[in-house]
Short mmCIF file of C-alpha atoms and ligand atoms in Angstrom, two decimals:
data_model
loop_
_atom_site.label_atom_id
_atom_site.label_comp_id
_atom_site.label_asym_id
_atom_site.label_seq_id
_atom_site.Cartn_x
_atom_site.Cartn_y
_atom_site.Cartn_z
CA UNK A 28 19.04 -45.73 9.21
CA UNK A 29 22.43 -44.56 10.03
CA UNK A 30 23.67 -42.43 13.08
CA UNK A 31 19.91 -40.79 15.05
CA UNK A 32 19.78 -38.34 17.50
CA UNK A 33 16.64 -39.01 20.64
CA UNK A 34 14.43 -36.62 21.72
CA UNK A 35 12.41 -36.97 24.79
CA UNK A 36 9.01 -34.91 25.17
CA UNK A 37 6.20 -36.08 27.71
CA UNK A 38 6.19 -39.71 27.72
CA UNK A 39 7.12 -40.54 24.27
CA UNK A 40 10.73 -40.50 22.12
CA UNK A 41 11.33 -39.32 18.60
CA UNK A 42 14.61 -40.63 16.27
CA UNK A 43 16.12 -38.25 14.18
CA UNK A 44 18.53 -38.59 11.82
CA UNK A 45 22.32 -37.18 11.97
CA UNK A 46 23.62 -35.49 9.04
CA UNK A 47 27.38 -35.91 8.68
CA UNK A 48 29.58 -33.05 7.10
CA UNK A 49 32.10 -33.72 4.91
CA UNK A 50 34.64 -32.21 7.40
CA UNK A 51 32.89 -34.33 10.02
CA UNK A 52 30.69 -31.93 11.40
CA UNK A 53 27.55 -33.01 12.53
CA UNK A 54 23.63 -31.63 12.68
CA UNK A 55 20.50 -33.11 13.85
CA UNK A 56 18.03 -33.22 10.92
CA UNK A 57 14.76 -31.29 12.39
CA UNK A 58 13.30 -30.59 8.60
CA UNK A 59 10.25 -33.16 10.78
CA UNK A 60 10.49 -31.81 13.93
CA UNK A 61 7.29 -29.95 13.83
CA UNK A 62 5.24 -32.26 11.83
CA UNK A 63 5.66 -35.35 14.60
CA UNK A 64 6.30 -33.12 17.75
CA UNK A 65 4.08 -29.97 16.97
CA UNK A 66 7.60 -28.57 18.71
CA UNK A 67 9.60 -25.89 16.79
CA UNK A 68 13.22 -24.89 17.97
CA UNK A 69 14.49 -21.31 19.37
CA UNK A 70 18.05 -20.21 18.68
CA UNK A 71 17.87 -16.88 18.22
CA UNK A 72 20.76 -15.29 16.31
CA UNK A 73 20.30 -19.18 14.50
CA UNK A 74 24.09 -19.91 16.26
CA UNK A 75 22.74 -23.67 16.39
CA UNK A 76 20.94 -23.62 13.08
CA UNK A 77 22.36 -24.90 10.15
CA UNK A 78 19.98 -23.42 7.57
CA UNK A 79 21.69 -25.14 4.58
CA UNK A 80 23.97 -27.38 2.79
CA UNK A 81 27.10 -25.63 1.00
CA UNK A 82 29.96 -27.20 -0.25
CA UNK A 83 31.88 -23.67 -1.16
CA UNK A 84 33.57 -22.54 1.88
CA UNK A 85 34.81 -24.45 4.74
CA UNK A 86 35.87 -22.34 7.93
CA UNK A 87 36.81 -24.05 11.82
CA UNK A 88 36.18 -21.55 14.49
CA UNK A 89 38.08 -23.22 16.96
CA UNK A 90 41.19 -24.04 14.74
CA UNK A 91 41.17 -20.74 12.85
CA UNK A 92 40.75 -22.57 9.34
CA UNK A 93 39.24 -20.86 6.16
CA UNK A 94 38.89 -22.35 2.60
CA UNK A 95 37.26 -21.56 -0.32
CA UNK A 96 36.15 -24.65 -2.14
CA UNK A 97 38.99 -26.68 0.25
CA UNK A 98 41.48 -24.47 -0.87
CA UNK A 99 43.38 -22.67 2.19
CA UNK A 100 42.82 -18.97 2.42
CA UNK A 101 46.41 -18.61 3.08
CA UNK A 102 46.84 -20.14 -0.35
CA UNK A 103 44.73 -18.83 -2.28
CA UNK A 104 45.68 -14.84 -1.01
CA UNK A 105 49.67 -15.87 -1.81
CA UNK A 106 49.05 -17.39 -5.55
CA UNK A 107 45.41 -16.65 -6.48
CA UNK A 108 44.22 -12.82 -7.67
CA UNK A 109 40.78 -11.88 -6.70
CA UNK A 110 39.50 -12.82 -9.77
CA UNK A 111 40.26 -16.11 -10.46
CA UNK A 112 39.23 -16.57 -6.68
CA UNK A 113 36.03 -15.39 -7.75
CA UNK A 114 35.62 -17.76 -10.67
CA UNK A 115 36.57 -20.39 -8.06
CA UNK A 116 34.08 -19.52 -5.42
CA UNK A 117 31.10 -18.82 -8.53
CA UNK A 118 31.98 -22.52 -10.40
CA UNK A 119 33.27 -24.86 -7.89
CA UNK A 120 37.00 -25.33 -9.64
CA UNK A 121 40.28 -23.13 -10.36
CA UNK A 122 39.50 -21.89 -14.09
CA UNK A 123 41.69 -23.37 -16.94
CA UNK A 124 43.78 -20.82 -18.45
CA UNK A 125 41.06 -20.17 -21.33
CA UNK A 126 38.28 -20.04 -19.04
CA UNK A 127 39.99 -17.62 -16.93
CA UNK A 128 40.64 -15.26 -20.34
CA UNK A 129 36.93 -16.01 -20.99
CA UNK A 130 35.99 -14.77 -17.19
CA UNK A 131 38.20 -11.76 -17.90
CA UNK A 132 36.99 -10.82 -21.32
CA UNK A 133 33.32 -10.85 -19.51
CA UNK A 134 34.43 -8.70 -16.92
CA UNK A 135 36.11 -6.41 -19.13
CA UNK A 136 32.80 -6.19 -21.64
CA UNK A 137 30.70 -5.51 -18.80
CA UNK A 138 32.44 -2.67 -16.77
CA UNK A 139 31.08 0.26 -18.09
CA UNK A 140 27.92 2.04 -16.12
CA UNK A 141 24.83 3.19 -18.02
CA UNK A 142 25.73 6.81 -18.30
CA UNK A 143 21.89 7.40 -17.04
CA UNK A 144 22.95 5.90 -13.87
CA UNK A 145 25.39 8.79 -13.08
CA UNK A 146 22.88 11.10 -12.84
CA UNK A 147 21.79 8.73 -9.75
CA UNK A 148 25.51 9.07 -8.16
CA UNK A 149 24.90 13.21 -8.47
CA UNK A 150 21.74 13.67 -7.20
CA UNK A 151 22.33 11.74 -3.64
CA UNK A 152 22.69 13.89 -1.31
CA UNK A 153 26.80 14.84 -0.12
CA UNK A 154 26.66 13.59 3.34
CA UNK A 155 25.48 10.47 1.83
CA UNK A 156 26.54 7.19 3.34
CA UNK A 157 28.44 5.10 0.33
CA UNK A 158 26.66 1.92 1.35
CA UNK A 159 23.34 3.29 1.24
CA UNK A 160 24.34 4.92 -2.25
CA UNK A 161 25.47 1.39 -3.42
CA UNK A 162 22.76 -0.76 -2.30
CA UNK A 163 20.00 1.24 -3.51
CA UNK A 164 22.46 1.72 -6.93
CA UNK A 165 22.57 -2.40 -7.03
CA UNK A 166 19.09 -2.62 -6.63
CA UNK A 167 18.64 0.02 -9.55
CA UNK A 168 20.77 -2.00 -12.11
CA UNK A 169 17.99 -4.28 -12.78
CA UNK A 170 15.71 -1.12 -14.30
CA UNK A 171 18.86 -0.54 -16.11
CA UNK A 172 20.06 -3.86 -17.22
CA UNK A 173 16.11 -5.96 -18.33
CA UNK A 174 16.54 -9.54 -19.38
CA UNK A 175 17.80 -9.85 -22.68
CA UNK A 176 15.48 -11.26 -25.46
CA UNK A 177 17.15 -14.29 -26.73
CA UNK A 178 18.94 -14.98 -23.48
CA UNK A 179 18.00 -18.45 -21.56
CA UNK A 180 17.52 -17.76 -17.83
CA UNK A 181 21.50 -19.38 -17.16
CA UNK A 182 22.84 -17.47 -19.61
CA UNK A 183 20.86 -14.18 -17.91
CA UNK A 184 22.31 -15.08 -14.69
CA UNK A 185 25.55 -15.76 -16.21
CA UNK A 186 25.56 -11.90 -17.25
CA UNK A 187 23.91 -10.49 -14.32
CA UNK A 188 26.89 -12.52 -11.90
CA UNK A 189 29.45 -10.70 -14.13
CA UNK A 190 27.67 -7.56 -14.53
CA UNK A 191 27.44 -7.52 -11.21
CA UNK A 192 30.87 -8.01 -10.33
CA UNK A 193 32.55 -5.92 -12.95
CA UNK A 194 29.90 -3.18 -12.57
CA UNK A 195 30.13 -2.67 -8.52
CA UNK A 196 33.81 -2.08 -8.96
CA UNK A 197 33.35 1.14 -11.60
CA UNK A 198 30.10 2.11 -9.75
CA UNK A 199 32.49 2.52 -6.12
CA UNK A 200 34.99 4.22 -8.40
CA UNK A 201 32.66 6.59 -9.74
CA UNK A 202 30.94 7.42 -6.45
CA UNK A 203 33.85 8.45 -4.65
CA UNK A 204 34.72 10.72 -8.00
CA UNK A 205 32.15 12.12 -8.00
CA UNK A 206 32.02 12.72 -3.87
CA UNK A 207 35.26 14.90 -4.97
CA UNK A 208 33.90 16.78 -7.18
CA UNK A 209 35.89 15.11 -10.03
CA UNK A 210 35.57 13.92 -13.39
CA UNK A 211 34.75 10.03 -13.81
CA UNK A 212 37.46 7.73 -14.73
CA UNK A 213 36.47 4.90 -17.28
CA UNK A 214 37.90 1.48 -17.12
CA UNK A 215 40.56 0.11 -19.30
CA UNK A 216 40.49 -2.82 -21.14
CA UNK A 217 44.31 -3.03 -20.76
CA UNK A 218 44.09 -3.18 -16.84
CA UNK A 219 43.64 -6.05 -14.61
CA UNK A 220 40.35 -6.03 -12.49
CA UNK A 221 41.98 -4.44 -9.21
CA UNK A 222 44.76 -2.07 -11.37
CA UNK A 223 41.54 -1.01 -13.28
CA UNK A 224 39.72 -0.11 -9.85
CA UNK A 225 42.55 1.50 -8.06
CA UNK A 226 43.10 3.87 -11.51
CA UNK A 227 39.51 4.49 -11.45
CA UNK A 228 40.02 5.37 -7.95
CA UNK A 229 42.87 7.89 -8.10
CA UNK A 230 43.69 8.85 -11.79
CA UNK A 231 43.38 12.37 -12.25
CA UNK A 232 43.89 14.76 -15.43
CA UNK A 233 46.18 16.52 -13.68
CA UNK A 234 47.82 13.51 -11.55
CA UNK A 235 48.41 10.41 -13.53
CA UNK A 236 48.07 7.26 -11.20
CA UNK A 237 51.36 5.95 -10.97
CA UNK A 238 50.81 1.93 -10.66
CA UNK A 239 52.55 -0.04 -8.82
CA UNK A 240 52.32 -3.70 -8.88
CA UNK A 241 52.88 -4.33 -4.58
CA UNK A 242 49.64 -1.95 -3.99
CA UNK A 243 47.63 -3.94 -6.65
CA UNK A 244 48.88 -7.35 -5.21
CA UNK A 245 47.90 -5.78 -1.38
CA UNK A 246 43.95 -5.54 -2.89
CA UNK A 247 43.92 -8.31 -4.61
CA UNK A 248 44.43 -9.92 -1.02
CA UNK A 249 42.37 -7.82 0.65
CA UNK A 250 40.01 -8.61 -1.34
CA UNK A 251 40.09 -12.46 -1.57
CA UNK A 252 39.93 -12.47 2.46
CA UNK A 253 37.09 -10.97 2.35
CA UNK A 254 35.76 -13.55 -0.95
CA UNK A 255 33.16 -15.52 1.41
CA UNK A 256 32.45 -16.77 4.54
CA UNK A 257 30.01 -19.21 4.35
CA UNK A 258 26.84 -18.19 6.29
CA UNK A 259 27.34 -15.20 7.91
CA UNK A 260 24.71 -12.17 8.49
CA UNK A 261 24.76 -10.25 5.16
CA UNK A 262 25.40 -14.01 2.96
CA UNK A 263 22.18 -15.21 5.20
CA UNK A 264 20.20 -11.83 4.04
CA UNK A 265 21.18 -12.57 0.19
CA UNK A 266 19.87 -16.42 0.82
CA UNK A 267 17.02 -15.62 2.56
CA UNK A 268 16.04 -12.91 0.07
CA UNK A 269 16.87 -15.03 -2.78
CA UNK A 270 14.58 -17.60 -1.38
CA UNK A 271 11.36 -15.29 -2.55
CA UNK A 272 13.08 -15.65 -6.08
CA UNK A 273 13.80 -12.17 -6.14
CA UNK A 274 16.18 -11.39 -9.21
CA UNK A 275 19.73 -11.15 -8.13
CA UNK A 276 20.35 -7.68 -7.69
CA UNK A 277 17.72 -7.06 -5.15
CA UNK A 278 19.52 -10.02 -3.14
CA UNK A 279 22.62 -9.03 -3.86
CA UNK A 280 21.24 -5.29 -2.56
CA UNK A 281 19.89 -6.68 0.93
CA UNK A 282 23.21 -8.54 1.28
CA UNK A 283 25.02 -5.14 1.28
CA UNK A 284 22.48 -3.31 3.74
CA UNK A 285 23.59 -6.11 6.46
CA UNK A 286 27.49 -5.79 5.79
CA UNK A 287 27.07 -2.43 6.62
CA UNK A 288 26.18 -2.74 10.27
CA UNK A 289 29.15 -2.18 12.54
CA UNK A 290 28.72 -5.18 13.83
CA UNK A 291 29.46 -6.81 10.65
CA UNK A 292 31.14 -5.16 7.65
CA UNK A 293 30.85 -2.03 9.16
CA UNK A 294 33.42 -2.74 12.03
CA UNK A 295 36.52 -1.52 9.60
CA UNK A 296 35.42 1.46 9.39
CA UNK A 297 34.54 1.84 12.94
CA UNK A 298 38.28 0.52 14.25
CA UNK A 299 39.69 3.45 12.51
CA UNK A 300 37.83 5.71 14.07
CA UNK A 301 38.19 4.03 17.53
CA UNK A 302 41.99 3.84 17.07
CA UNK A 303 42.31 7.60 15.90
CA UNK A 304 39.79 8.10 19.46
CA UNK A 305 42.63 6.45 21.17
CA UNK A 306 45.48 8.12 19.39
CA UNK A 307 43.75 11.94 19.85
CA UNK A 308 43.47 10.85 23.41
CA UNK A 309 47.56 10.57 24.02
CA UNK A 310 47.66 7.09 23.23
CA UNK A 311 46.28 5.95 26.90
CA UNK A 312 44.14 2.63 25.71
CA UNK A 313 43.20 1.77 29.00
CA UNK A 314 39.93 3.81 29.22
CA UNK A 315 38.42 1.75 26.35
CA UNK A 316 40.04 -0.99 27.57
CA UNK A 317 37.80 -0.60 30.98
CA UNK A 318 34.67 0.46 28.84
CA UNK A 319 35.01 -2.55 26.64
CA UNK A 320 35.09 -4.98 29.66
CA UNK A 321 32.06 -3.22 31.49
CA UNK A 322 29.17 -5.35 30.71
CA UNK A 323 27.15 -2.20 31.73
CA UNK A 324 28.58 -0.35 28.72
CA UNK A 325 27.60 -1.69 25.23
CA UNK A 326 30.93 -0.24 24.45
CA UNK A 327 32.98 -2.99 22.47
CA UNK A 328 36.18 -3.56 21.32
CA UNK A 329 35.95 -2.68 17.05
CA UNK A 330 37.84 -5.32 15.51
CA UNK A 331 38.31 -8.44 18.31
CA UNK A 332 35.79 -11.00 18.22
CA UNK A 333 33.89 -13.11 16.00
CA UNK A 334 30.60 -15.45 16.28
CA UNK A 335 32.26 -18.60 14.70
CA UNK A 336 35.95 -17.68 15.57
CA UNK A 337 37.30 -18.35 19.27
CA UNK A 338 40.95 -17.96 17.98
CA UNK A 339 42.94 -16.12 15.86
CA UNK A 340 40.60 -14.90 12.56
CA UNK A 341 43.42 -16.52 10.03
CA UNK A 342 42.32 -13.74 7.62
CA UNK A 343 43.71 -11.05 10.14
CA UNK A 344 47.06 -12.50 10.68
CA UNK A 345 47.28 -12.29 6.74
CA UNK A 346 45.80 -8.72 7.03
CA UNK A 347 48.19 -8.02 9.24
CA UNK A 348 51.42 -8.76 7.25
CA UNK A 349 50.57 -7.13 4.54
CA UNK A 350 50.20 -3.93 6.09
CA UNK A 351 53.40 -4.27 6.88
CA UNK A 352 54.32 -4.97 3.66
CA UNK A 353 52.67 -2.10 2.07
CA UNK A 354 53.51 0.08 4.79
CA UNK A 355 57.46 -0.46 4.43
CA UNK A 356 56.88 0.01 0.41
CA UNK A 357 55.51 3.04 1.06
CA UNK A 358 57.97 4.23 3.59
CA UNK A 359 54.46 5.14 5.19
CA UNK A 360 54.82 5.60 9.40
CA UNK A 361 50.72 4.89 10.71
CA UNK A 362 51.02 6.05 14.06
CA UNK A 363 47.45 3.89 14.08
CA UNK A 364 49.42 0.86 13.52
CA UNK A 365 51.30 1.09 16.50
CA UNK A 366 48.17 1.87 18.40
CA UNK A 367 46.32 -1.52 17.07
CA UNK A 368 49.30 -3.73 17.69
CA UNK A 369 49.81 -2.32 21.63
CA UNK A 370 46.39 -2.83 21.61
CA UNK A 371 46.37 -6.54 20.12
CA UNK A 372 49.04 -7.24 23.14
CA UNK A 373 47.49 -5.68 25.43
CA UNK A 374 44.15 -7.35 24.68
CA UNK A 375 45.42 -10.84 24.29
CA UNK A 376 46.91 -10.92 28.04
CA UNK A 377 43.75 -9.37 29.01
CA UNK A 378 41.78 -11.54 31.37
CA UNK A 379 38.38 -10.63 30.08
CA UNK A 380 39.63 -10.85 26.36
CA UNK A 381 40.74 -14.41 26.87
CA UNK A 382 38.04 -15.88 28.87
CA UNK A 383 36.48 -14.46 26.22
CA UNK A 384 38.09 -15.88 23.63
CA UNK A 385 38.46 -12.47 22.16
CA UNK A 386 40.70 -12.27 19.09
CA UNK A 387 41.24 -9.81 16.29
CA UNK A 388 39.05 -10.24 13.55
CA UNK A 389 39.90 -9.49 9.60
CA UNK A 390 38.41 -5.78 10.07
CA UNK A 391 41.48 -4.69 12.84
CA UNK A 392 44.08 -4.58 10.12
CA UNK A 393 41.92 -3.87 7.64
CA UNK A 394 41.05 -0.14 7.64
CA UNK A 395 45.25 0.60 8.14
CA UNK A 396 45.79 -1.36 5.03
CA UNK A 397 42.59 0.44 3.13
CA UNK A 398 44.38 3.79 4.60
CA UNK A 399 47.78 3.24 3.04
CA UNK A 400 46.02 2.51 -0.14
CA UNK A 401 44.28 5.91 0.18
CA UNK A 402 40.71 5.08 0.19
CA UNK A 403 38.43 6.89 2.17
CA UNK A 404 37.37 6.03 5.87
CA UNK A 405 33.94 5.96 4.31
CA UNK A 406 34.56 3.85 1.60
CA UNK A 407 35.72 1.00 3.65
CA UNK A 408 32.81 -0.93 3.99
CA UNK A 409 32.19 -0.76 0.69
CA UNK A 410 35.46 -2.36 -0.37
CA UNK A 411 34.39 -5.08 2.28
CA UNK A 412 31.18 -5.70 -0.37
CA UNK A 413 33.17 -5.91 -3.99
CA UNK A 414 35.12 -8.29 -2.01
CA UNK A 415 32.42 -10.35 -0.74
CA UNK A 416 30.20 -9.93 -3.91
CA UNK A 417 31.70 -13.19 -5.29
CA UNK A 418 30.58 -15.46 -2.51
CA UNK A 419 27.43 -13.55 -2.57
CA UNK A 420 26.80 -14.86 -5.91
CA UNK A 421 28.47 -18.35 -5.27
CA UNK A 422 26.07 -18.98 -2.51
CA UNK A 423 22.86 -17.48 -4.22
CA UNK A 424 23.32 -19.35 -7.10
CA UNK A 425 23.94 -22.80 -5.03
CA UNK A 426 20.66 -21.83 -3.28
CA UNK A 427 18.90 -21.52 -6.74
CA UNK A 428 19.93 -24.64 -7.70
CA UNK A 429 19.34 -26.36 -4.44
CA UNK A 430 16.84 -29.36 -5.10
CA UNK A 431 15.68 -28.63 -0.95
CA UNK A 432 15.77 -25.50 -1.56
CA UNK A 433 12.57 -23.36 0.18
CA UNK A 434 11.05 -20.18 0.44
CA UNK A 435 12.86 -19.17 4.31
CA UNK A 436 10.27 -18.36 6.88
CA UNK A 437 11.71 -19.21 10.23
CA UNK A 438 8.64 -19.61 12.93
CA UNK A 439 8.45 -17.88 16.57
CA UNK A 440 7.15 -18.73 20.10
CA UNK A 441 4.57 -16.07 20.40
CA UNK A 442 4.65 -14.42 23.55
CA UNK A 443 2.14 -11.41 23.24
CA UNK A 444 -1.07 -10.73 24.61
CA UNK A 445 -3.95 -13.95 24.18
CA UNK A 446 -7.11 -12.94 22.55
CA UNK A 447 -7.89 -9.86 23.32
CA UNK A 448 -11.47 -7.61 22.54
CA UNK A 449 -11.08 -4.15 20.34
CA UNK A 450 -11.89 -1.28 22.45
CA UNK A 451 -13.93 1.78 21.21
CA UNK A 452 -12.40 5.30 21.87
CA UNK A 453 -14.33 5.99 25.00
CA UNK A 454 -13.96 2.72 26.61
CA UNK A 455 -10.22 3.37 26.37
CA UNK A 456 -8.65 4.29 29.65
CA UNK A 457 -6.55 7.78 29.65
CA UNK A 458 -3.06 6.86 30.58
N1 ACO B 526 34.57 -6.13 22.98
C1 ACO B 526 34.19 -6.42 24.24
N2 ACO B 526 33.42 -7.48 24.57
C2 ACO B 526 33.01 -8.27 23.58
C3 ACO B 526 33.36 -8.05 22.23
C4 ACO B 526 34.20 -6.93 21.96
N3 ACO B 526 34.58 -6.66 20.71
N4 ACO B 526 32.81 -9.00 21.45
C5 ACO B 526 32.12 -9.81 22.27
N5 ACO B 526 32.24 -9.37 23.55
C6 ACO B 526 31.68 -9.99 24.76
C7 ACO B 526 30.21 -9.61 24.93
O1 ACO B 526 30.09 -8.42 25.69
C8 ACO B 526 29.68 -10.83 25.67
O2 ACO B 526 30.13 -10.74 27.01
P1 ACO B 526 29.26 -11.40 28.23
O3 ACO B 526 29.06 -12.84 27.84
O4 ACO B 526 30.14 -11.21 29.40
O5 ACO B 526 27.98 -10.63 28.26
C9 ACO B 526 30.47 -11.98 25.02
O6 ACO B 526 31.70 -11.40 24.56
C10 ACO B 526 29.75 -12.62 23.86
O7 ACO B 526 29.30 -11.58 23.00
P2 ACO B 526 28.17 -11.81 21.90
O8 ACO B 526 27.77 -10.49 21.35
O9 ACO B 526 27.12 -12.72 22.43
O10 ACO B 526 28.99 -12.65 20.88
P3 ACO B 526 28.71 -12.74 19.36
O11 ACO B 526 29.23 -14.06 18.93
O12 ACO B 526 27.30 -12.45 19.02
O13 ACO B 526 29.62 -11.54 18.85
C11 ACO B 526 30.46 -9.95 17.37
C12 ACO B 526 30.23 -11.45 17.65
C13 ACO B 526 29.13 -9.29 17.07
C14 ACO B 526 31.35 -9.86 16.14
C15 ACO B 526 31.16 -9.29 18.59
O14 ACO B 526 32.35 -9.93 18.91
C16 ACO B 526 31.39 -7.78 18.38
O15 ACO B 526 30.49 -6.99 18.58
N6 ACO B 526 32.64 -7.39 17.96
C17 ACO B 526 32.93 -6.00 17.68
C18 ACO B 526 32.44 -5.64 16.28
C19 ACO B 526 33.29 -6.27 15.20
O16 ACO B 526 34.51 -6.24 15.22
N7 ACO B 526 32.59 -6.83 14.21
C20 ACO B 526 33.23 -7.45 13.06
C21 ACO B 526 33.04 -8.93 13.09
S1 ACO B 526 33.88 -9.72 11.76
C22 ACO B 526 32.90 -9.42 10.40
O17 ACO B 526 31.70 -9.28 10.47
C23 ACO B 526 33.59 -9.32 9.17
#
């Protein structure tokens, strides 16, 4: 038996083994816990539990290191586009040049929408929240989209993964058309998966969009930041649903309810509208500043802080430059920029920000750079998801295949009433 870990309870020890990590991280294997101890463990918010083995993305809190299948993020966002990062994160290897026209072709051949399925998009109510509108729109796709007769169950999930991805792009386009008020755009077969998106996005009859290469390089990084991040709380709602065999799009659809919590994907949209707060109140950050640190106020901070980061989020420094990048293409001046980068200094010689290892997080910069790009505040969080729908799929589909892989029902330390009678109506006390 290699390496063991000892556990003490009463008068007698247990051995457990020590699983090693390929990066040298190390767990202590409880899968037996229960069945020799009758103990269970409690970590709520699971930041001790390692619920599974996953050998697509590698990330290092403490050293502010992210890779996709060992590639650095900073890598991948300089020479990589979104797509082949996606074919990377889905198969476990950088496509071969006719693999990655294969990939393509797929993606192209699946981007249309049912036309049925616009009648959806019309009928949701105006004030409609876009994530709500695209989860329950996911979920739909499987009424839309049966198993094909003929079709092996790997080459169903081949076409559901690239249905899926293809399809989420056109179905944000049309959305936000049709939020307008304006006719749908189709996609082009002689456009590149994030040209294709951004002319869905903004070409108009009476406007043609005018492409320009920097803006679709600045979403093709946006984009492959936000690829995957191993198990984090919308990737953990797509396992965990996945784990009752559910067909991908109802995973993929709980995955997308999560992000859009403000603590999670949500926060981008959420630092915009804290840093326009700050801006429509002179500028003066110090207020939110003093609310943030009040541990009376559940006031935070949109945008600093992470559960596995305690420096730097390596995705926002990226996020960062290429605002600037985009920003000086555009000759664009974001008087929100200059609010979030007096409030990154401030905040990092903040006492209470660095004992509390409070950093900016890939959703600060984010929103300015969605902004110049001229997508909608409300729309933000959904970029966040066609983003992360790749490692989404990369991680369902490694859970599928999983030889230890289990239905995921976590237990709890009951703390409620003990046995306790039923009470007719009369014997009930009037409170
Ligand atoms: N502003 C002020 N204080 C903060 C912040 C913040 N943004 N984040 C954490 N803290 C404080 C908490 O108040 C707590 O303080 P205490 O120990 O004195 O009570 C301490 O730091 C630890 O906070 P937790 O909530 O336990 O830490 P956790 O690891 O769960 O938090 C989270 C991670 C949820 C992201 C948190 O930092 C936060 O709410 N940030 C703001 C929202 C945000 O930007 N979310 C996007 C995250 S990135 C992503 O999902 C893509």
């Amino acid at each position: 038996m290699g390496e063991t870990a000892k556990i003490i309870l009463g008068d007698k020890t247990y051995e457990l083994p020590v699983i090693t990590g390929s990066e040298g991280e190390k767990a202590i294997d409880i899968t037996k816990l229960r069945a020799i101890t009758g103990h269970i463990t409690y970590d709520p918010g699971f930041g001790n539990t390692g619920a599974c083995k996953s050998a697509i993305t590698f990330m290092d809190g403490e050293k502010g290191i992210l890779r996709y299948r060992g590639i650095p993020v900073e890598e991948l966002a300089e020479k990589s586009t979104f797509v082949e990062t996606s074919f990377l994160l889905i198969n476990g290897h950088l496509p071969t040049r006719a693999e990655l026209n294969r990939f393509s072709v797929l993606l192209n051949d699946h981007s249309l929408v049912h036309e049925d399925m616009q009648a959806f998009f019309t009928n949701f109510p105006r004030s409609a929240h876009p994530m709500g509108i695209l989860s329950s729109m996911v979920n739909a796709l499987r009424s839309f989209y049966p198993k094909l007769d003929g079709h092996s169950k790997d080459q169903d999930i081949v076409v559901q993964m690239t249905r899926l991805l293809s399809k989420v792009r056109t179905m944000a386009a049309i959305s936000y058309k049709i939020s307008m008020g304006h006719k749908v755009v189709y996609p082009r077969p002689d456009l590149s998966y994030c040209a294709n998106f951004l002319n869905m996005m903004f070409d108009s009859p009476v406007r043609p969009y005018k492409m320009d290469d920097d803006m679709v390089k600045a979403l093709n990084v946006f984009w492959i930041l936000h690829a995957d991040h191993e198990q984090n709380c919308s990737t953990s709602a797509v396992r965990l649903v996945g784990s009752a065999r559910v067909n991908l799009y109802a995973a993929i659809s709980a995955g997308i309810s999560a992000l859009w919590g403000p603590l999670h994907g949500g926060a981008n949209q959420a630092v915009i509208q804290m840093l326009k707060e700050i801006h429509a109140a002179g500028g003066d950050m110090e207020p939110f500043l003093a609310r943030a640190r009040d541990r009376n106020d559940p006031f935070r901070l949109m945008g600093f802080g992470h559960r596995v980061y305690k420096t730097y989020d390596p995705r926002a420094k990226i996020m960062k430059a290429m605002v600037h990048k985009v920003l000086a293409k555009l000759d664009i001046h974001d008087p929100l920029l200059d609010i979030a980068q007096k409030l990154e200094e401030v905040a990092l010689r903040d006492a209470y920000f660095i004992d509390h290892n409070l950093y900016p997080n890939v959703d600060f910069y984010a929103g300015i750079l969605l902004r110049a790009l001229g997508i909608p505040t409300d729309m933000f969080t959904v970029m966040f998801a066609i983003g992360r729908l790749p490692g989404w799929i990369s991680q369902w589909k490694e859970a599928q295949d999983d030889p230890d892989w289990k239905l995921h029902r976590p237990r709890q330390v009951y703390v409620g009433k003990n046995e306790n009678k039923y009470l007719y109506m009369d014997e009930r006390l009037e409170l």
